[in-house]
Coordinates of N, CA and C in Angstrom, one line a residue:
M446 N -3.3 -54.4 -10.4 CA -3.7 -53.4 -9.4 C -2.5 -52.7 -8.8
V447 N -1.4 -53.5 -8.7 CA -0.1 -52.9 -8.1 C 0.4 -51.9 -9.1
V448 N 0.3 -52.2 -10.4 CA 0.8 -51.2 -11.4 C 0.0 -49.9 -11.4
A449 N -1.3 -50.0 -11.2 CA -2.2 -48.8 -11.2 C -1.8 -48.0 -10.0
G450 N -1.6 -48.6 -8.8 CA -1.3 -47.9 -7.6 C 0.1 -47.2 -7.8
F451 N 1.0 -47.9 -8.5 CA 2.3 -47.3 -8.7 C 2.2 -46.0 -9.6
V452 N 1.3 -46.1 -10.6 CA 1.2 -44.9 -11.4 C 0.6 -43.8 -10.7
V453 N -0.4 -44.0 -9.9 CA -1.1 -42.9 -9.1 C 0.0 -42.3 -8.2
A454 N 0.8 -43.1 -7.6 CA 1.9 -42.6 -6.6 C 2.8 -41.7 -7.4
V455 N 3.2 -42.1 -8.6 CA 4.1 -41.3 -9.4 C 3.5 -40.0 -9.8
V456 N 2.2 -40.0 -10.2 CA 1.6 -38.8 -10.5 C 1.5 -37.8 -9.4
V457 N 1.1 -38.3 -8.2 CA 1.0 -37.5 -7.0 C 2.3 -36.9 -6.6
S458 N 3.4 -37.7 -6.7 CA 4.8 -37.2 -6.4 C 5.1 -36.1 -7.4
A459 N 4.8 -36.3 -8.7 CA 5.1 -35.2 -9.7 C 4.4 -33.9 -9.3
V460 N 3.2 -34.0 -9.0 CA 2.4 -32.8 -8.6 C 3.1 -32.1 -7.4
T461 N 3.4 -32.9 -6.4 CA 4.0 -32.4 -5.2 C 5.3 -31.7 -5.5
V462 N 6.2 -32.3 -6.4 CA 7.4 -31.7 -6.8 C 7.2 -30.4 -7.5
A463 N 6.2 -30.4 -8.3 CA 5.9 -29.1 -9.1 C 5.5 -28.0 -8.2
V464 N 4.7 -28.3 -7.2 CA 4.3 -27.3 -6.3 C 5.5 -26.7 -5.5
I465 N 6.3 -27.7 -5.0 CA 7.4 -27.2 -4.2 C 8.4 -26.4 -5.1
A466 N 8.6 -26.8 -6.4 CA 9.5 -26.1 -7.3 C 9.1 -24.7 -7.6
T467 N 7.8 -24.5 -7.7 CA 7.3 -23.1 -8.0 C 7.1 -22.3 -6.8
G468 N 7.0 -22.9 -5.7 CA 6.8 -22.1 -4.4 C 5.4 -21.6 -4.3
R469 N 4.5 -22.0 -5.2 CA 3.1 -21.5 -5.3 C 2.1 -22.7 -4.9
P470 N 1.1 -22.4 -4.1 CA 0.1 -23.5 -3.8 C -0.7 -23.6 -5.1
E471 N -1.0 -24.9 -5.4 CA -1.8 -25.3 -6.5 C -3.3 -25.5 -6.2
P472 N -4.2 -24.6 -6.6 CA -5.5 -24.8 -6.2 C -6.2 -26.0 -7.0
A473 N -7.1 -26.7 -6.3 CA -7.7 -27.9 -6.9 C -8.8 -27.4 -7.8
C474 N -9.4 -26.2 -7.6 CA -10.6 -25.8 -8.4 C -10.1 -24.9 -9.6
G475 N -8.9 -24.6 -9.8 CA -8.4 -23.8 -10.8 C -8.6 -22.3 -10.5
C476 N -9.1 -22.0 -9.3 CA -9.2 -20.6 -8.9 C -7.9 -20.1 -8.3
S477 N -7.8 -18.7 -8.0 CA -6.6 -18.1 -7.5 C -6.5 -18.4 -6.0
V478 N -5.4 -18.8 -5.5 CA -5.2 -19.0 -4.0 C -4.0 -18.1 -3.7
E479 N -3.8 -17.0 -4.3 CA -2.6 -16.2 -4.0 C -2.7 -15.7 -2.5
P480 N -1.6 -15.6 -1.9 CA -1.5 -15.2 -0.4 C -2.2 -13.8 -0.2
N481 N -2.7 -13.7 0.9 CA -3.4 -12.4 1.3 C -2.3 -11.5 1.9
L482 N -2.0 -10.4 1.2 CA -1.0 -9.4 1.7 C -1.7 -8.3 2.4
R483 N -3.0 -8.0 2.0 CA -3.6 -6.8 2.5 C -4.0 -6.9 4.0
G484 N -4.3 -8.0 4.4 CA -4.7 -8.2 5.8 C -3.5 -8.0 6.7
P485 N -2.4 -8.7 6.5 CA -1.2 -8.5 7.3 C -0.6 -7.1 7.2
A486 N -0.7 -6.4 6.0 CA -0.2 -5.1 5.8 C -1.0 -4.2 6.6
H487 N -2.3 -4.3 6.6 CA -3.2 -3.4 7.3 C -2.9 -3.6 8.8
D488 N -2.9 -4.8 9.3 CA -2.6 -5.1 10.7 C -1.3 -4.5 11.2
A489 N -0.3 -4.6 10.3 CA 1.0 -4.1 10.7 C 0.9 -2.6 10.9
A490 N 0.2 -1.9 10.0 CA 0.0 -0.4 10.1 C -0.7 -0.1 11.4
V491 N -1.7 -0.8 11.8 CA -2.5 -0.6 13.1 C -1.5 -0.8 14.2
R492 N -0.7 -1.8 14.2 CA 0.2 -2.1 15.3 C 1.3 -0.9 15.4
F493 N 1.7 -0.4 14.2 CA 2.6 0.7 14.2 C 2.0 1.9 14.8
E494 N 0.8 2.2 14.4 CA 0.1 3.4 14.9 C -0.1 3.3 16.4
A495 N -0.4 2.2 17.0 CA -0.5 2.0 18.4 C 0.8 2.3 19.1
L496 N 1.9 2.0 18.6 CA 3.2 2.3 19.2 C 3.4 3.8 19.2
V497 N 3.1 4.4 18.0 CA 3.3 5.9 17.9 C 2.4 6.6 18.9
R498 N 1.2 6.2 19.1 CA 0.2 6.8 20.0 C 0.6 6.7 21.4
R499 N 1.4 5.5 21.7 CA 1.9 5.4 23.1 C 3.3 6.0 23.3
A500 N 3.7 6.7 22.2 CA 5.1 7.3 22.2 C 6.2 6.3 22.5
D501 N 6.0 5.1 22.0 CA 7.0 4.0 22.2 C 7.9 4.0 21.0
V502 N 8.9 5.0 21.0 CA 9.8 5.1 19.9 C 10.7 3.8 19.7
S503 N 11.1 3.2 20.8 CA 11.9 2.0 20.7 C 11.1 0.8 20.1
G504 N 9.9 0.8 20.4 CA 9.0 -0.3 19.9 C 8.8 -0.1 18.4
A505 N 8.6 1.2 18.0 CA 8.4 1.5 16.6 C 9.8 1.3 15.8
W506 N 10.9 1.6 16.4 CA 12.2 1.3 15.8 C 12.3 -0.1 15.5
A507 N 11.9 -1.0 16.4 CA 12.1 -2.4 16.1 C 11.3 -3.0 14.9
L508 N 10.2 -2.2 14.4 CA 9.4 -2.6 13.4 C 9.9 -2.1 12.0
L509 N 11.0 -1.2 12.0 CA 11.4 -0.6 10.8 C 12.1 -1.5 9.9
T510 N 12.1 -1.2 8.6 CA 12.9 -2.0 7.6 C 14.4 -1.7 7.8
D511 N 15.2 -2.6 7.2 CA 16.6 -2.4 7.3 C 17.0 -1.1 6.5
G512 N 16.3 -0.8 5.4 CA 16.5 0.4 4.7 C 16.3 1.7 5.5
A513 N 15.2 1.7 6.3 CA 14.8 2.8 7.1 C 15.8 3.0 8.2
R514 N 16.2 1.9 8.8 CA 17.2 2.0 9.9 C 18.5 2.6 9.4
S515 N 18.9 2.2 8.2 CA 20.1 2.6 7.6 C 20.0 4.2 7.4
R516 N 18.9 4.6 7.0 CA 18.6 6.0 6.7 C 18.7 6.9 8.0
Y517 N 18.0 6.4 9.0 CA 18.0 7.2 10.3 C 19.2 6.9 11.2
V518 N 19.9 5.8 10.9 CA 21.2 5.5 11.7 C 20.8 4.9 13.1
D519 N 20.0 5.6 13.9 CA 19.7 5.2 15.2 C 18.4 5.8 15.7
V520 N 17.9 5.4 16.9 CA 16.7 5.9 17.4 C 16.6 7.4 17.5
A521 N 17.8 8.0 17.8 CA 17.7 9.4 17.9 C 17.5 10.1 16.5
G522 N 18.1 9.5 15.5 CA 17.9 10.0 14.1 C 16.4 9.8 13.7
F523 N 15.8 8.7 14.2 CA 14.4 8.4 13.8 C 13.4 9.3 14.6
Q524 N 13.8 9.8 15.7 CA 12.9 10.5 16.6 C 12.1 11.7 16.0
P525 N 12.7 12.6 15.2 CA 12.0 13.7 14.5 C 10.9 13.2 13.6
V526 N 11.1 12.1 12.8 CA 10.1 11.6 12.0 C 9.0 10.9 12.9
F527 N 9.4 10.2 13.9 CA 8.4 9.6 14.9 C 7.5 10.7 15.5
D528 N 8.1 11.8 15.8 CA 7.3 12.9 16.5 C 6.4 13.5 15.4
R529 N 6.8 13.7 14.2 CA 5.9 14.2 13.2 C 4.7 13.3 12.8
L530 N 5.1 12.0 12.8 CA 4.0 11.0 12.6 C 3.0 11.0 13.8
G531 N 3.5 11.2 15.0 CA 2.6 11.2 16.1 C 1.7 12.4 16.0
K532 N 2.2 13.6 15.8 CA 1.4 14.8 15.6 C 0.4 14.6 14.5
A533 N 0.7 14.1 13.4 CA -0.2 13.9 12.3 C -1.3 13.0 12.7
L534 N -1.0 11.9 13.3 CA -2.1 11.0 13.8 C -3.0 11.6 14.8
N535 N -2.4 12.3 15.7 CA -3.3 13.0 16.8 C -4.2 14.0 16.2
E536 N -3.7 14.8 15.2 CA -4.5 15.8 14.5 C -5.7 15.1 13.7
A537 N -5.4 13.9 13.2 CA -6.3 13.2 12.3 C -7.4 12.5 13.2
G538 N -7.1 12.3 14.5 CA -8.1 11.6 15.4 C -8.1 10.1 15.1
T539 N -9.2 9.5 15.6 CA -9.4 8.0 15.4 C -10.7 7.8 14.8
D540 N -11.3 8.6 14.0 CA -12.6 8.4 13.4 C -12.6 7.1 12.5
A541 N -13.6 6.3 12.6 CA -13.7 5.1 11.8 C -14.2 5.5 10.4
G542 N -13.7 4.8 9.4 CA -14.2 5.0 8.0 C -15.5 4.2 7.9
V543 N -16.0 4.1 6.7 CA -17.2 3.4 6.4 C -17.1 2.0 6.6
D544 N -15.9 1.4 6.6 CA -15.8 0.0 6.7 C -15.8 -0.4 8.2
G545 N -15.9 0.6 9.2 CA -16.0 0.4 10.6 C -14.7 0.1 11.3
T546 N -13.6 0.2 10.6 CA -12.3 0.0 11.3 C -12.0 1.2 12.2
A547 N -11.2 0.8 13.3 CA -10.9 1.8 14.2 C -10.0 2.9 13.7
T548 N -9.3 2.6 12.6 CA -8.4 3.6 12.1 C -8.6 3.7 10.6
G549 N -8.1 4.8 10.0 CA -8.4 5.0 8.6 C -7.3 4.5 7.7
W550 N -6.5 3.4 8.1 CA -5.6 2.8 7.2 C -6.2 2.1 6.0
L551 N -5.7 2.3 4.8 CA -6.2 1.6 3.7 C -5.0 1.1 2.9
V552 N -5.1 -0.1 2.4 CA -4.1 -0.7 1.5 C -4.4 -0.2 0.1
V553 N -3.5 0.5 -0.5 CA -3.8 1.0 -1.8 C -3.0 0.3 -2.9
H554 N -2.1 -0.5 -2.5 CA -1.2 -1.3 -3.5 C -0.6 -2.5 -2.8
D555 N -0.6 -3.6 -3.4 CA 0.2 -4.7 -2.9 C 0.8 -5.5 -4.1
G556 N 2.1 -5.8 -4.0 CA 2.8 -6.5 -5.0 C 3.4 -7.8 -4.5
L557 N 3.0 -8.9 -5.0 CA 3.3 -10.2 -4.5 C 4.7 -10.7 -5.1
H558 N 5.5 -11.1 -4.1 CA 6.9 -11.6 -4.6 C 7.1 -12.9 -3.7
Y559 N 7.6 -13.9 -4.4 CA 7.9 -15.2 -3.7 C 9.4 -15.3 -3.3
D560 N 10.3 -14.6 -3.9 CA 11.7 -14.7 -3.6 C 12.2 -13.6 -2.6
T561 N 11.5 -12.5 -2.5 CA 11.8 -11.4 -1.6 C 10.5 -11.1 -0.8
P562 N 10.6 -10.3 0.3 CA 9.4 -9.8 0.9 C 8.5 -9.0 0.0
S563 N 7.2 -9.3 0.0 CA 6.3 -8.6 -0.8 C 6.1 -7.2 -0.2
K564 N 5.6 -6.3 -1.1 CA 5.5 -4.9 -0.7 C 4.0 -4.5 -0.8
A565 N 3.6 -3.7 0.2 CA 2.3 -3.1 0.1 C 2.4 -1.6 0.6
M566 N 1.6 -0.8 -0.1 CA 1.6 0.6 0.3 C 0.3 0.8 1.1
V567 N 0.4 1.4 2.2 CA -0.8 1.6 3.1 C -0.8 3.1 3.4
V568 N -2.0 3.7 3.3 CA -2.1 5.2 3.7 C -3.2 5.3 4.7
R569 N -2.9 6.3 5.6 CA -3.8 6.8 6.6 C -4.5 8.0 6.1
V570 N -5.9 7.9 6.0 CA -6.6 9.1 5.5 C -7.5 9.6 6.6
A571 N -7.8 10.9 6.6 CA -8.8 11.6 7.4 C -10.1 11.8 6.7
T572 N -11.2 11.5 7.3 CA -12.5 11.7 6.6 C -13.0 13.1 6.8
G573 N -14.3 13.3 6.3 CA -14.8 14.7 6.3 C -14.3 15.3 5.0
P574 N -13.6 16.5 5.1 CA -12.8 16.8 3.9 C -11.7 15.9 3.9
P575 N -11.6 15.0 2.9 CA -10.6 13.9 2.9 C -9.2 14.5 2.7
R576 N -8.2 13.9 3.4 CA -6.8 14.3 3.1 C -5.9 13.1 3.6
L577 N -4.8 13.1 2.9 CA -3.8 12.1 3.3 C -3.2 12.5 4.6
V578 N -3.1 11.6 5.6 CA -2.4 11.8 6.9 C -1.0 11.4 6.7
W579 N -0.8 10.1 6.3 CA 0.5 9.5 6.2 C 0.5 8.3 5.4
P580 N 1.6 8.0 4.6 CA 1.7 6.8 3.9 C 2.8 5.9 4.6
L581 N 2.6 4.6 4.5 CA 3.6 3.6 5.0 C 3.9 2.6 3.9
L582 N 5.2 2.2 3.8 CA 5.5 1.1 2.9 C 5.8 -0.1 3.8
I583 N 5.1 -1.2 3.5 CA 5.2 -2.3 4.4 C 5.7 -3.6 3.7
L584 N 6.8 -4.2 4.2 CA 7.3 -5.4 3.7 C 6.6 -6.6 4.4
V585 N 6.1 -7.5 3.5 CA 5.3 -8.6 4.1 C 6.1 -9.9 3.7
P586 N 6.8 -10.6 4.6 CA 7.4 -11.9 4.3 C 6.3 -12.9 4.3
L587 N 6.2 -13.6 3.1 CA 5.2 -14.7 3.0 C 5.4 -15.8 4.1
G588 N 4.4 -16.2 4.7 CA 4.4 -17.3 5.7 C 4.9 -16.9 7.0
H589 N 5.1 -15.6 7.3 CA 5.6 -15.1 8.5 C 4.8 -13.9 9.0
I590 N 3.5 -14.2 9.3 CA 2.6 -13.2 9.7 C 3.1 -12.7 11.1
G591 N 3.1 -11.3 11.2 CA 3.6 -10.7 12.4 C 5.0 -10.3 12.3
D592 N 5.7 -10.6 11.3 CA 7.1 -10.2 11.0 C 7.2 -9.1 10.0
E593 N 6.1 -8.4 9.7 CA 6.2 -7.3 8.7 C 7.1 -6.2 9.2
R594 N 7.7 -5.6 8.3 CA 8.6 -4.4 8.5 C 8.1 -3.2 7.8
I595 N 8.3 -2.0 8.4 CA 7.7 -0.7 7.9 C 8.7 0.3 7.6
D596 N 8.5 1.0 6.5 CA 9.2 2.3 6.2 C 8.3 3.4 6.3
P597 N 8.4 4.3 7.3 CA 7.5 5.3 7.5 C 7.7 6.5 6.6
E598 N 8.7 6.4 5.7 CA 8.9 7.5 4.7 C 9.2 6.9 3.4
P599 N 8.2 6.3 2.7 CA 8.4 5.7 1.4 C 8.8 6.8 0.4
P600 N 9.5 6.4 -0.7 CA 9.8 7.4 -1.7 C 8.6 8.1 -2.3
T601 N 8.7 9.4 -2.5 CA 7.5 10.2 -2.9 C 7.5 10.4 -4.4
L602 N 6.3 10.6 -4.8 CA 5.9 10.9 -6.2 C 5.1 12.2 -6.3
R603 N 5.5 13.2 -7.1 CA 4.7 14.4 -7.1 C 3.5 14.1 -8.0
L604 N 2.3 14.5 -7.5 CA 1.1 14.3 -8.2 C 0.3 15.7 -8.2
A605 N -0.2 16.0 -9.4 CA -1.1 17.2 -9.5 C -2.4 16.6 -9.9
A606 N -3.5 17.1 -9.2 CA -4.9 16.6 -9.4 C -5.8 17.7 -9.4
A607 N -6.8 17.7 -10.3 CA -7.8 18.7 -10.3 C -9.1 18.2 -10.9
G608 N -10.3 18.6 -10.3 CA -11.6 18.1 -10.8 C -11.8 18.5 -12.3
D609 N -12.3 17.6 -13.1 CA -12.6 17.8 -14.5 C -13.9 17.2 -14.8
A610 N -15.0 18.1 -14.6 CA -16.4 17.6 -14.8 C -16.6 16.5 -13.8
D611 N -17.0 15.3 -14.3 CA -17.3 14.1 -13.5 C -16.0 13.3 -13.2
G612 N -14.9 13.8 -13.5 CA -13.6 13.0 -13.2 C -12.6 13.8 -12.5
V613 N -11.3 13.3 -12.6 CA -10.2 14.0 -12.0 C -9.1 13.9 -13.0
R614 N -8.5 15.1 -13.3 CA -7.3 15.1 -14.2 C -6.1 15.0 -13.3
V615 N -5.2 14.1 -13.7 CA -4.0 13.8 -13.0 C -2.7 14.0 -13.8
E616 N -1.7 14.6 -13.3 CA -0.4 14.7 -13.9 C 0.7 14.3 -12.9
L617 N 1.8 13.8 -13.5 CA 2.9 13.4 -12.7 C 4.1 14.2 -13.2
P618 N 4.5 15.3 -12.6 CA 5.6 16.1 -13.1 C 6.9 15.3 -13.0
D619 N 7.1 14.4 -12.1 CA 8.4 13.7 -12.0 C 8.2 12.2 -12.1
G620 N 7.1 11.7 -12.7 CA 6.8 10.3 -12.8 C 6.4 9.9 -14.2
D621 N 5.9 8.6 -14.3 CA 5.6 8.0 -15.6 C 4.2 7.4 -15.4
L622 N 3.2 8.0 -16.1 CA 1.8 7.5 -16.1 C 1.7 6.1 -16.4
N623 N 2.5 5.6 -17.3 CA 2.5 4.2 -17.7 C 2.8 3.2 -16.7
L624 N 3.5 3.7 -15.6 CA 4.0 2.8 -14.6 C 3.2 3.0 -13.3
T625 N 2.2 3.9 -13.3 CA 1.5 4.4 -12.2 C 0.0 3.9 -12.2
S626 N -0.4 3.4 -11.0 CA -1.8 3.1 -10.8 C -2.4 4.1 -9.8
F627 N -3.7 4.3 -9.8 CA -4.4 5.3 -9.0 C -5.5 4.6 -8.1
V628 N -5.7 5.2 -7.0 CA -6.8 4.9 -6.1 C -7.4 6.2 -5.7
V629 N -8.7 6.3 -5.6 CA -9.3 7.6 -5.1 C -10.1 7.3 -3.9
I630 N -10.0 8.2 -2.9 CA -10.7 8.0 -1.6 C -11.6 9.2 -1.4
D631 N -12.9 8.9 -1.1 CA -13.9 10.0 -1.0 C -14.0 10.5 0.4
G632 N -14.8 11.5 0.7 CA -15.0 12.0 2.0 C -15.5 11.1 3.1
A633 N -16.0 10.0 2.7 CA -16.5 9.0 3.7 C -15.4 7.9 4.0
G634 N -14.3 8.0 3.3 CA -13.3 7.0 3.5 C -13.4 5.8 2.6
R635 N -14.3 5.9 1.6 CA -14.4 4.8 0.7 C -13.4 4.8 -0.4
K636 N -12.8 3.7 -0.7 CA -11.7 3.5 -1.6 C -12.3 3.0 -3.0
T637 N -11.9 3.7 -4.1 CA -12.4 3.3 -5.4 C -11.3 3.2 -6.4
L638 N -11.4 2.3 -7.3 CA -10.4 2.1 -8.4 C -11.1 2.7 -9.6
P639 N -10.5 3.9 -10.1 CA -11.2 4.6 -11.2 C -10.8 4.0 -12.5
G640 N -11.6 4.3 -13.6 CA -11.1 4.1 -14.9 C -10.2 5.2 -15.4
R641 N -9.5 5.0 -16.5 CA -8.6 6.1 -17.0 C -8.9 6.4 -18.4
E642 N -8.8 7.7 -18.7 CA -8.8 8.1 -20.1 C -7.5 9.0 -20.4
H643 N -6.9 8.7 -21.5 CA -5.7 9.4 -21.9 C -6.1 10.7 -22.4
V644 N -5.5 11.8 -21.8 CA -5.9 13.2 -22.2 C -4.7 13.8 -23.1
T645 N -3.5 13.8 -22.5 CA -2.4 14.3 -23.3 C -1.2 13.3 -22.9
E646 N -0.1 13.6 -23.5 CA 1.1 12.8 -23.1 C 1.4 12.9 -21.7
D647 N 1.1 13.9 -21.0 CA 1.4 14.1 -19.6 C 0.3 14.0 -18.7
A648 N -0.9 13.7 -19.1 CA -2.1 13.8 -18.3 C -3.1 12.7 -18.6
D649 N -3.7 12.2 -17.6 CA -4.9 11.2 -17.7 C -6.1 11.8 -16.9
R650 N -7.2 11.2 -17.2 CA -8.4 11.6 -16.6 C -9.0 10.3 -15.9
L651 N -9.2 10.5 -14.6 CA -9.8 9.3 -13.8 C -11.3 9.5 -13.8
T652 N -12.0 8.4 -14.1 CA -13.5 8.4 -14.3 C -14.1 7.2 -13.5
W653 N -15.4 7.3 -13.3 CA -16.2 6.3 -12.6 C -17.5 6.1 -13.4
N654 N -18.0 4.8 -13.3 CA -19.3 4.6 -13.8 C -20.4 5.4 -13.1
A655 N -20.3 5.4 -11.8 CA -21.2 6.2 -11.0 C -20.4 7.4 -10.5
P656 N -20.5 8.6 -11.1 CA -19.6 9.6 -10.8 C -19.6 10.0 -9.3
L657 N -18.4 10.3 -8.7 CA -18.3 10.8 -7.4 C -18.6 12.3 -7.4
R658 N -18.9 12.8 -6.2 CA -19.2 14.2 -5.9 C -18.4 14.7 -4.7
G659 N -17.9 15.9 -4.8 CA -17.3 16.5 -3.7 C -15.8 16.2 -3.6
P660 N -15.2 16.6 -2.5 CA -13.7 16.5 -2.3 C -13.3 15.0 -2.3
V661 N -12.2 14.7 -2.9 CA -11.6 13.4 -2.9 C -10.1 13.5 -2.8
V662 N -9.4 12.4 -2.4 CA -8.0 12.3 -2.4 C -7.5 11.3 -3.5
A663 N -6.7 11.7 -4.4 CA -6.2 10.8 -5.4 C -4.8 10.3 -4.9
I664 N -4.7 9.0 -4.9 CA -3.4 8.4 -4.5 C -2.7 7.8 -5.8
A665 N -1.5 8.1 -6.0 CA -0.7 7.5 -7.1 C 0.3 6.6 -6.6
I666 N 0.5 5.4 -7.2 CA 1.5 4.5 -6.8 C 2.3 4.2 -8.1
E667 N 3.5 4.6 -8.2 CA 4.4 4.2 -9.3 C 5.3 3.1 -9.0
Q668 N 5.3 2.1 -9.9 CA 6.1 0.8 -9.7 C 7.1 0.7 -10.8
R669 N 8.4 0.7 -10.4 CA 9.5 0.5 -11.3 C 10.2 -0.8 -10.8
G670 N 10.0 -1.9 -11.5 CA 10.5 -3.2 -11.0 C 9.8 -3.5 -9.7
T671 N 10.6 -3.6 -8.6 CA 9.9 -3.8 -7.2 C 10.0 -2.5 -6.4
D672 N 10.4 -1.4 -7.0 CA 10.5 -0.2 -6.2 C 9.1 0.6 -6.4
L673 N 8.7 1.2 -5.3 CA 7.4 1.9 -5.3 C 7.6 3.4 -4.8
R674 N 6.8 4.2 -5.5 CA 6.8 5.6 -5.0 C 5.3 5.9 -4.8
V675 N 5.0 6.8 -3.9 CA 3.6 7.2 -3.6 C 3.4 8.7 -3.6
G676 N 2.3 9.2 -4.2 CA 2.0 10.5 -4.2 C 0.5 10.7 -3.9
A677 N 0.1 11.9 -3.4 CA -1.3 12.2 -3.1 C -1.6 13.6 -3.4
A678 N -2.9 13.9 -3.8 CA -3.4 15.2 -4.1 C -4.9 15.2 -3.9
T679 N -5.4 16.4 -3.5 CA -6.8 16.5 -3.3 C -7.4 17.2 -4.5
A680 N -8.7 16.9 -4.8 CA -9.4 17.5 -5.9 C -10.9 17.5 -5.5
V681 N -11.7 18.3 -6.2 CA -13.1 18.4 -6.0 C -13.8 17.9 -7.3
V682 N -14.6 16.9 -7.2 CA -15.3 16.3 -8.4 C -16.7 16.9 -8.5
G683 N -17.1 17.3 -9.7 CA -18.5 17.7 -9.9 C -18.7 19.1 -9.6

């Protein structure tokens, strides 16, 4: 009995060491238990918007990434961007999307990293005739909810989009389709992940099993390594 107990203890210790070594939680059921990035990223965007609407530029500055602070140098350098963001948010209003949220922030990309802060791309959309209001790049440190950092001007990607029968034809004049994923948002604020058909070397066609109708916003996210670029364009489907 003592020997059996010793064997069990060794096995448990080995599993514990394996979990610590990988940095990943090991699910008992074989299912995925990857950390949730989308909730913290969305909440960080909502907090940031609240500061902008209160005209609290110092509070917003405190939430910026190190890269953004280096780019703006100081609060005075950040002020023009802060003012443009405030104007864009005020013009967009506070209409709720179909998910009932108080704001139109949607997470359109999240990339999980264990050795560096994970990255999520979040966009604010206006409903009705849909349009992009503003994108945010959010750094999400695992295990530190509330410590997210925000870049209010993520690197941009040029995107051309046009309705093509029941789909949307997309082109990236300065990007790589093979490194890019797409999300499409309709006039009610619904986010969909389209299928893709290769059209030419420079163009793909986004499609759906149940075709969309009317104006939409296509969001493109290009990922090169851990670097992200975001682009947006409107199109009319059908």
